[in-house]
Coordinates of C-alpha atoms in Angstrom, one line a residue:
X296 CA 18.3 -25.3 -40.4
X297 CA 16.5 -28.8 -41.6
X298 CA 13.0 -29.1 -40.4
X299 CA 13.7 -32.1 -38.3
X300 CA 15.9 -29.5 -36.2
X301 CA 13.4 -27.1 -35.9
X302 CA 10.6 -29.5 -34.8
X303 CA 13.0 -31.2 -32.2
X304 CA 13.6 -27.3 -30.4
X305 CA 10.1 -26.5 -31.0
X306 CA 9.0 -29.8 -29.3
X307 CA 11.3 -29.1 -26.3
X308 CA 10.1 -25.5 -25.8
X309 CA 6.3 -27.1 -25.6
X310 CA 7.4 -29.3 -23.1
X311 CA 9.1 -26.8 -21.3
X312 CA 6.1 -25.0 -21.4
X313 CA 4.0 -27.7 -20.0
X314 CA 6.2 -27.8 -17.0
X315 CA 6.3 -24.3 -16.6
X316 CA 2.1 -25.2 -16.3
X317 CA 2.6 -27.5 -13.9
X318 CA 4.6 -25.3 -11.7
X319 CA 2.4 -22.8 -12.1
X320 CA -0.5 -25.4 -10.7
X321 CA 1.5 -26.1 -7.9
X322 CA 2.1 -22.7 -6.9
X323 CA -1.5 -21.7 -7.2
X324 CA -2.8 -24.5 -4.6
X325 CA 0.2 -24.2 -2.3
X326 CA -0.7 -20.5 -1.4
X327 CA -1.0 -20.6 2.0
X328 CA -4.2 -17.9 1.9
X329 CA -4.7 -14.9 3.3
X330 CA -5.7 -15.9 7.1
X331 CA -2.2 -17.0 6.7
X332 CA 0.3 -14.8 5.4
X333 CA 2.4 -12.3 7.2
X334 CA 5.2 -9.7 7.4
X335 CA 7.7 -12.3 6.0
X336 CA 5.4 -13.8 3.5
X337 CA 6.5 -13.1 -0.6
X338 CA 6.3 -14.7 -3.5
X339 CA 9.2 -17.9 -4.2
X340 CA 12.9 -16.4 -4.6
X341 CA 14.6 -19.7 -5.2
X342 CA 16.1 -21.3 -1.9
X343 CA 18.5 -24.4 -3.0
X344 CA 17.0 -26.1 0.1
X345 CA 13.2 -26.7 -0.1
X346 CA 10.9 -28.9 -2.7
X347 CA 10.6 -26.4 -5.3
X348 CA 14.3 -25.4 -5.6
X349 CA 15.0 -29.1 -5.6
X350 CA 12.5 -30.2 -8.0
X351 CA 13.4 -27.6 -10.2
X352 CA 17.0 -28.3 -10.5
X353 CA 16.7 -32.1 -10.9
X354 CA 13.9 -31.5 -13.7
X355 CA 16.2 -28.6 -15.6
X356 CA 19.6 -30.3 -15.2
X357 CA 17.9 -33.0 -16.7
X358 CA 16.0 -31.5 -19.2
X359 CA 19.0 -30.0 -20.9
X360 CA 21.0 -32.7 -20.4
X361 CA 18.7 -35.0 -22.4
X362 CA 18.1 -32.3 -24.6
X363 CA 21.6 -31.5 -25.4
X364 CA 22.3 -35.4 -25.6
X365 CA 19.7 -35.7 -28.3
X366 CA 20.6 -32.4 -30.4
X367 CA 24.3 -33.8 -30.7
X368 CA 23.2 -37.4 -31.4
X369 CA 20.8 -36.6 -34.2
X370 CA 21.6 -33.3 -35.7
X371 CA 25.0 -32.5 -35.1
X372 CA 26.7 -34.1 -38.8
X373 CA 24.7 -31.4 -40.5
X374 CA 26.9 -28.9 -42.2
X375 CA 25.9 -25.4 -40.8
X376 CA 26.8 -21.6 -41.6
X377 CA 27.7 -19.2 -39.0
X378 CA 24.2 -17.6 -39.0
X379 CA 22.2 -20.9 -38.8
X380 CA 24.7 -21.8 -35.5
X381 CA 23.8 -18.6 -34.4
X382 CA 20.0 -18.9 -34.8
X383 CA 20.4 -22.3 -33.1
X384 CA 22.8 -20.6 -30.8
X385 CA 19.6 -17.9 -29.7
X386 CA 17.5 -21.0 -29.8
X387 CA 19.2 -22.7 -27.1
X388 CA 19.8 -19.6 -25.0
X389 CA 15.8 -18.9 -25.0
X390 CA 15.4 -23.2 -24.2
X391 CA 17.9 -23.0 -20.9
X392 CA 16.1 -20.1 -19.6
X393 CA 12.7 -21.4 -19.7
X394 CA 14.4 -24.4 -18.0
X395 CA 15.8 -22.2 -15.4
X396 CA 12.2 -20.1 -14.2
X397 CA 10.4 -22.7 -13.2
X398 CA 10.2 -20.7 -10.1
X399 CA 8.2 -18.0 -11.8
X400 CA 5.9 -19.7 -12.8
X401 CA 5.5 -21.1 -9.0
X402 CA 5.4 -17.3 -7.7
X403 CA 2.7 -16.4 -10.8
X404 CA 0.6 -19.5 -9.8
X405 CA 0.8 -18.0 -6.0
X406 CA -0.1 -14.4 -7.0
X407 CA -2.8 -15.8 -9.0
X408 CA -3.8 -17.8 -6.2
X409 CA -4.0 -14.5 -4.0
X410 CA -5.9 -12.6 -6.3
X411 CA -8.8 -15.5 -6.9
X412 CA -9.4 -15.5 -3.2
X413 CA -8.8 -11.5 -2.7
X414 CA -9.1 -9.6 -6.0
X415 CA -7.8 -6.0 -5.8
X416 CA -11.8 -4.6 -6.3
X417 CA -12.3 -6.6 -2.7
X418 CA -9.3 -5.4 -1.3
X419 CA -10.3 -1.9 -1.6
X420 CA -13.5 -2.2 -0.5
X421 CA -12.2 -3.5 2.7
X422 CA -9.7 -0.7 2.8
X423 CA -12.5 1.5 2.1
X424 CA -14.2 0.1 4.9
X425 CA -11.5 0.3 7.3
X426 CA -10.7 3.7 7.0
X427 CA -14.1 4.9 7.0
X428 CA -14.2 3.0 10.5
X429 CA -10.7 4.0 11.5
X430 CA -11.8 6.5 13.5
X431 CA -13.6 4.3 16.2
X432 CA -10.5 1.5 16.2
X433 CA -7.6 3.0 18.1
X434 CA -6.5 1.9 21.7
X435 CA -8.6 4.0 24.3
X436 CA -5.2 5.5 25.1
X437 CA -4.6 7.2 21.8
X438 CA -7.6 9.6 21.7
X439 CA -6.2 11.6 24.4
X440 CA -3.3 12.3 22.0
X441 CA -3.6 16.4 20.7
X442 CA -1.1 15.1 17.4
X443 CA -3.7 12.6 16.9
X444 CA -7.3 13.8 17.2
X445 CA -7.4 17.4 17.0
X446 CA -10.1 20.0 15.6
X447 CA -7.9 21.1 13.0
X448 CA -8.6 17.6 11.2
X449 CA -12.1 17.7 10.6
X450 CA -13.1 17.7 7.3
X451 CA -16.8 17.4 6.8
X452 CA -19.5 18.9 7.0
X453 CA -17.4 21.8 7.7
X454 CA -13.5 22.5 8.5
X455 CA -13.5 23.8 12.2
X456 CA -13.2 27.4 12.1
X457 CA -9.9 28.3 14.0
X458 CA -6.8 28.1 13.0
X459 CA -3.4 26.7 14.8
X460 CA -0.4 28.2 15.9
X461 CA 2.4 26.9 17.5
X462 CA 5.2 28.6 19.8
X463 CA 8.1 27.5 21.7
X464 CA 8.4 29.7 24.8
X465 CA 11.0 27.5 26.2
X466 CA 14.3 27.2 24.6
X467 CA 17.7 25.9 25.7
X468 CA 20.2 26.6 22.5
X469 CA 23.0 24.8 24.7
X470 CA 20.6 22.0 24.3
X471 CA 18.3 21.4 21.4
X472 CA 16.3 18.6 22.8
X473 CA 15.6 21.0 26.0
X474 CA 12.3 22.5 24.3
X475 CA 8.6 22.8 24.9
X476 CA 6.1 23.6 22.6
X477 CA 2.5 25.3 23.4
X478 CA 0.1 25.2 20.5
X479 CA -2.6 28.1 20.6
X480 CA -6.0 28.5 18.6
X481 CA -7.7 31.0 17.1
X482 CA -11.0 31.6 16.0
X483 CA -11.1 32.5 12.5
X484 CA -13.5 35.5 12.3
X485 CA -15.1 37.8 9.0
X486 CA -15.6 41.7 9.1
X487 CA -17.7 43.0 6.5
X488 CA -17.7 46.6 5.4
X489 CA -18.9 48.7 2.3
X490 CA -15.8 49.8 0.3
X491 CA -16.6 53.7 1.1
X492 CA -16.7 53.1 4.5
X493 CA -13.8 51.1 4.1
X494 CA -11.8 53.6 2.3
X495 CA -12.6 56.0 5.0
X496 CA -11.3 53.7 7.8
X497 CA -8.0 52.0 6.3
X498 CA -6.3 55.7 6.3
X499 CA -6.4 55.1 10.1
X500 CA -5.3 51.9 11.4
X501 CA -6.7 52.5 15.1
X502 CA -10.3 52.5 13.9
X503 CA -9.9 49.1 12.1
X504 CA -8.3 47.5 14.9
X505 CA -10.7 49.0 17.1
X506 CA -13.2 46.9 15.0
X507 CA -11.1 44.1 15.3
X508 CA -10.8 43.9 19.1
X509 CA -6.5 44.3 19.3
X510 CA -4.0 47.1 18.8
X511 CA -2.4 48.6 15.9
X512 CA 0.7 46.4 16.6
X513 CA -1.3 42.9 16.0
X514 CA -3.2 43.7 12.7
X515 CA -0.6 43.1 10.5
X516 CA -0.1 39.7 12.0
X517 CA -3.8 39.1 12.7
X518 CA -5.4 39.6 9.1
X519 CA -5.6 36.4 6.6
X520 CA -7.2 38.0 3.8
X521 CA -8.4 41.0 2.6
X522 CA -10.3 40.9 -0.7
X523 CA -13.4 42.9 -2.3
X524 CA -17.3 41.3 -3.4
X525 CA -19.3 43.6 -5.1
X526 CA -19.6 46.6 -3.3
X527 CA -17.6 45.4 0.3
X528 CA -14.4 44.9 1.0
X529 CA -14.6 41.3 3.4
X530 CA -11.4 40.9 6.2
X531 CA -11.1 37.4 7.2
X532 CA -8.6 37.4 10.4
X533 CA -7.3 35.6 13.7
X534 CA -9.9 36.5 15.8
X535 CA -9.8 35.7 20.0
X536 CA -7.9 32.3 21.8
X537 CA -9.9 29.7 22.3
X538 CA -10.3 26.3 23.6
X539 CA -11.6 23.8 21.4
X540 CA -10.8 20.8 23.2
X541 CA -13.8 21.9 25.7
X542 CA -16.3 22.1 23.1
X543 CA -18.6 19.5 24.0
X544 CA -20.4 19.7 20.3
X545 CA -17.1 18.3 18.5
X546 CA -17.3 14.6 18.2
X547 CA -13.7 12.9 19.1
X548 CA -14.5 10.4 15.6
X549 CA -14.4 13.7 13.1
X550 CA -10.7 14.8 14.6
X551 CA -8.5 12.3 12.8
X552 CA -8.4 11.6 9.1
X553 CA -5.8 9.3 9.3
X554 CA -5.6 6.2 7.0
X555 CA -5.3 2.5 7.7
X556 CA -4.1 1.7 4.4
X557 CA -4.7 4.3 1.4
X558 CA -5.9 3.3 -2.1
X559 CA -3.4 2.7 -4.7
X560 CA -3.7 5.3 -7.5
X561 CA -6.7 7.6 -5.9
X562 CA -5.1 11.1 -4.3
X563 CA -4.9 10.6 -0.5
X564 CA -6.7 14.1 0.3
X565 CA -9.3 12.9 -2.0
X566 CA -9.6 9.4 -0.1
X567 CA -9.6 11.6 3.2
X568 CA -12.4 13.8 2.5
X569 CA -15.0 11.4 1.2
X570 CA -14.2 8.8 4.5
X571 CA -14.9 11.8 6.3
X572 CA -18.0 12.4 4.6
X573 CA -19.4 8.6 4.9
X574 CA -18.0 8.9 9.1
X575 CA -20.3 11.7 9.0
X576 CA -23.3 10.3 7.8
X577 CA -22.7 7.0 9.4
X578 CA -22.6 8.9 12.8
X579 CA -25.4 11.5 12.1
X580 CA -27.5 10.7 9.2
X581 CA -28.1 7.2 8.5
X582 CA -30.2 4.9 10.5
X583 CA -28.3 2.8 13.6
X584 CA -28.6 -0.4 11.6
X585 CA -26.0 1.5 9.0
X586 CA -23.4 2.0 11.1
X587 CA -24.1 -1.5 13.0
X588 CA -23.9 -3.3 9.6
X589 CA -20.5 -1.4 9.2
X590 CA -19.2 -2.8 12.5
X591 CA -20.4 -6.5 11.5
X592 CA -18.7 -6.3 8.0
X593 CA -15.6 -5.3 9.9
X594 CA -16.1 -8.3 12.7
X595 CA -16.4 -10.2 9.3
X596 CA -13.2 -8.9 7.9
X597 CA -11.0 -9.7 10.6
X598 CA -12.4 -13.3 11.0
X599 CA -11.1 -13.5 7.3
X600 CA -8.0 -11.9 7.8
X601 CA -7.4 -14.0 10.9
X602 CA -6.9 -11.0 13.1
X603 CA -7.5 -11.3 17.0
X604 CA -10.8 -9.9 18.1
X605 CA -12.6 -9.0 20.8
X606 CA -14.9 -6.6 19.1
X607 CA -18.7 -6.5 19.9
X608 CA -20.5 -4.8 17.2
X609 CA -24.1 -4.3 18.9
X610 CA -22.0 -3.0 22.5
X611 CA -19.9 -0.8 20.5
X612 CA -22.2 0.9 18.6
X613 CA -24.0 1.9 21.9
X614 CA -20.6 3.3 23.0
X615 CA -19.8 5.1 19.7
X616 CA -23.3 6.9 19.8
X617 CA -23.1 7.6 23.7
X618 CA -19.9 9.0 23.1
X619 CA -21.0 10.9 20.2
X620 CA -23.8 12.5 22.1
X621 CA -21.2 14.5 24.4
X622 CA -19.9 11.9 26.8
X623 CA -16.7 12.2 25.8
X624 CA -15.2 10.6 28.9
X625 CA -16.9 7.4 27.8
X626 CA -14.1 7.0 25.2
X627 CA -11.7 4.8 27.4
X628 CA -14.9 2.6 28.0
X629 CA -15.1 1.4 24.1
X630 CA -15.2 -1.9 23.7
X631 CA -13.2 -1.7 20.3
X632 CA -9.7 -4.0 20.9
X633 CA -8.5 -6.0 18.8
X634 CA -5.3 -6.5 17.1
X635 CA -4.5 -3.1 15.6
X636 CA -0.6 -3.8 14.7
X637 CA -1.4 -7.2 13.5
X638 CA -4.1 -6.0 10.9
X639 CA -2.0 -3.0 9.8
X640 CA 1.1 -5.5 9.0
X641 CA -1.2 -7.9 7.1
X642 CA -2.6 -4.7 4.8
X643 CA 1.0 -3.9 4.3
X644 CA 1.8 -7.1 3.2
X645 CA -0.9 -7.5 0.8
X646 CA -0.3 -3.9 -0.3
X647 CA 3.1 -5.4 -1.3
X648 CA 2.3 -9.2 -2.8
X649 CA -0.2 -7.1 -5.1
X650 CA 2.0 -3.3 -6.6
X651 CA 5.7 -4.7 -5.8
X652 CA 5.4 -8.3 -5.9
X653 CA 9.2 -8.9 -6.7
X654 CA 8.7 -12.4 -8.7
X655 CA 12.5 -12.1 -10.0
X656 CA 13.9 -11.2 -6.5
X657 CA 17.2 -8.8 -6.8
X658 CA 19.2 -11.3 -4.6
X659 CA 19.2 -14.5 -7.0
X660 CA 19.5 -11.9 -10.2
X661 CA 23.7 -11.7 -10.5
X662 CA 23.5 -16.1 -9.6
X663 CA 20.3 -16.5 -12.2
X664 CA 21.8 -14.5 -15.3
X665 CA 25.8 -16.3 -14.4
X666 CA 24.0 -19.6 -14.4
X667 CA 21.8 -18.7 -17.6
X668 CA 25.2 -17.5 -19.5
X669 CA 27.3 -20.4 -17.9
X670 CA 24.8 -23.0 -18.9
X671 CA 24.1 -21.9 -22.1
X672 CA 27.8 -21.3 -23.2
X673 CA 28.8 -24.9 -22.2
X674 CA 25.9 -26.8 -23.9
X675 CA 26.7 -24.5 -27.2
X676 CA 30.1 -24.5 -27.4
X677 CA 29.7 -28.2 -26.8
X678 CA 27.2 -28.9 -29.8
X679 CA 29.6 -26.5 -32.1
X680 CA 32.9 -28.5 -31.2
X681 CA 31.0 -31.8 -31.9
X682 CA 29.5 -30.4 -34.8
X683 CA 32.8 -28.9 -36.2
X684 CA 34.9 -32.5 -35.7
X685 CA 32.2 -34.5 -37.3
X686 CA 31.9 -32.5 -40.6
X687 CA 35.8 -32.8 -40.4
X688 CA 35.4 -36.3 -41.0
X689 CA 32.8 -36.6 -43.4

């Protein structure tokens, strides 16, 4: 391969590259932003209607024409062997697809773009922020819901001590959706006993589960755990029903632990627990202006999301702490709407533009690679035919 050749395909791959510059410019200041994106938002999949699809094939088509018009006209009467046409060959083939992903570079301009104005350290912090929070956002409607806000999700400072059980006392089998369910708690109690005395009682069940508080029937059912410390043997075990959703101590807020949007990479129960933990203190620990400032970084956040709000951070944090101070009734009271749904679809699609960001969309793939092959076979095959009848002539 003369040197003249090589400069003339290293010359077109540096223009090539220049474009691939320019489209990448263009993508990154025709981002639309985040206020602006939604559920159909994604990064350019080529359209073969709009500026970008058109632009792109006018400027390939006539790149390669031009380029293979040149490469014939001014180095096609040099004699070459079969493994110079095919490193010219491989040379051609890597020249017609930088001419045909143009588009990529538009979609890396956009996600670059997106990440200047929302890098993925801010993002979590205003996931962070919104699950901590989470708890205080739902529709007035939902906290009356048992699957949603329940004792069994507290987390911090300490699990609620009862545990749930579930029964279905009505059953059709001629008709599976004919069912009801009745959940039932239980407190979750300790007995205590030194191992002799312990070893005296066990040989008759009656006088353990006269200590217990049921019959001999229940105490296989009703015990949890059974190990030995030191010099005691320690029963944990279901102890009496109760009600917890009349405990007037239990703040509504610590009975979900549900997420807005998790953290990529970081264990969900992990993420759970220390939102709990920051709820907490945010309710109980830390001065007013703390959870206050909480509410105005969220007011903030959906301004820049461009989520409808009607949110009042200095009225709601009078109804979060009234409601926290036992007037639970004052829950459908909170002045806390805004769009839920919309904000959750936006985080989604972010989640999305930023760990699946599909630059090379599967629906063009099977079009882009026939187009690559096609292209590049007919420009080849073209310069070796020329190439083969003029050093028949010579």
């Amino acid at each position: 391969m003369s040197s003249k050749l090589k400069k003339f395909l290293l010359l077109s791959n540096v223009v090539l590259i220049l474009i691939h510059i320019a489209y990448f410019a263009y993508g990154f200041i025709h981002f639309p932003g985040v206020k602006n994106i939604n559920i159909y938002t994604e990064f350019y999949r080529f359209k073969f209607y709009d500026e970008v699809s058109i632009s792109h094939f006018f400027i390939a088509g006539l790149f390669l024409l031009i380029t293979l018009i040149l490469l014939i006209r001014n180095h096609s009467r040099v004699h070459y062997s079969v493994k110079q046409l095919l490193l010219i060959g491989g040379v051609l083939l890597l020249t017609v697809a930088n001419s045909l992903t143009f588009f990529m570079s538009y979609s890396f301009g956009m996600n670059a773009s997106l990440k200047n104005e929302l890098p993925e350290k801010k993002l979590n912090a205003d996931k962070t922020l919104l699950n901590v929070l989470n708890s205080f956002l739902y529709p007035v409607g939902a906290y009356n819901s048992e699957s949603m806000f329940k004792v069994t999700n507290i987390l911090y400072p300490d699990p609620y001590p009862i545990i749930e059980e579930q029964d279905t006392p009505f059953y059709d089998p001629a008709n599976k959706e004919s069912f009801t369910v009745q959940t039932v708690y239980y407190s979750i109690d300790t007995l205590k006993l030194a191992e002799k005395s312990f070893d005296k009682m066990k040989k008759s069940a009656d006088t353990i589960s006269s200590l217990l508080g049921f019959g001999k029937a229940e105490l296989a059912n009703r015990i949890i755990s059974q190990k030995t410390e030191n010099d005691s043997t320690v029963i944990i075990y279901k102890g009496r029903e109760v009600n917890p959703q009349y405990d007037d101590s239990v703040c509504v807020f610590l009975e979900t632990n549900n997420l807005i949007s998790p953290i990529n990479g970081i264990d969900i129960k992990m993420q759970q627990q220390q939102n709990a933990v920051k709820r907490y203190n945010l309710l109980y620990r830390a001065p007013s202006d703390s959870l206050l400032r909480a509410f105005k970084s969220l007011d903030t956040l959906l301004k820049n999301y461009k989520i409808e709000s009607y949110l009042q951070p200095a009225a709601l944090i009078k109804d979060v702490y009234h409601i926290r101070d036992g007037n639970q009734q004052s829950v459908i009271e909170m002045q806390n709407r805004f769009e839920r749904n919309q904000l959750i679809d936006k985080i989604k699609t972010l989640d999305r533009l930023f760990y699946q960001p599909a630059f090379f969309h599967s629906s063009i793939r099977p079009i882009f690679f026939c187009v690559l092959l096609g292209t590049w076979l007919f420009g080849f095959l073209i310069f070796v035919i020329v190439n083969y009848r003029r050093r028949a002539k010579l």
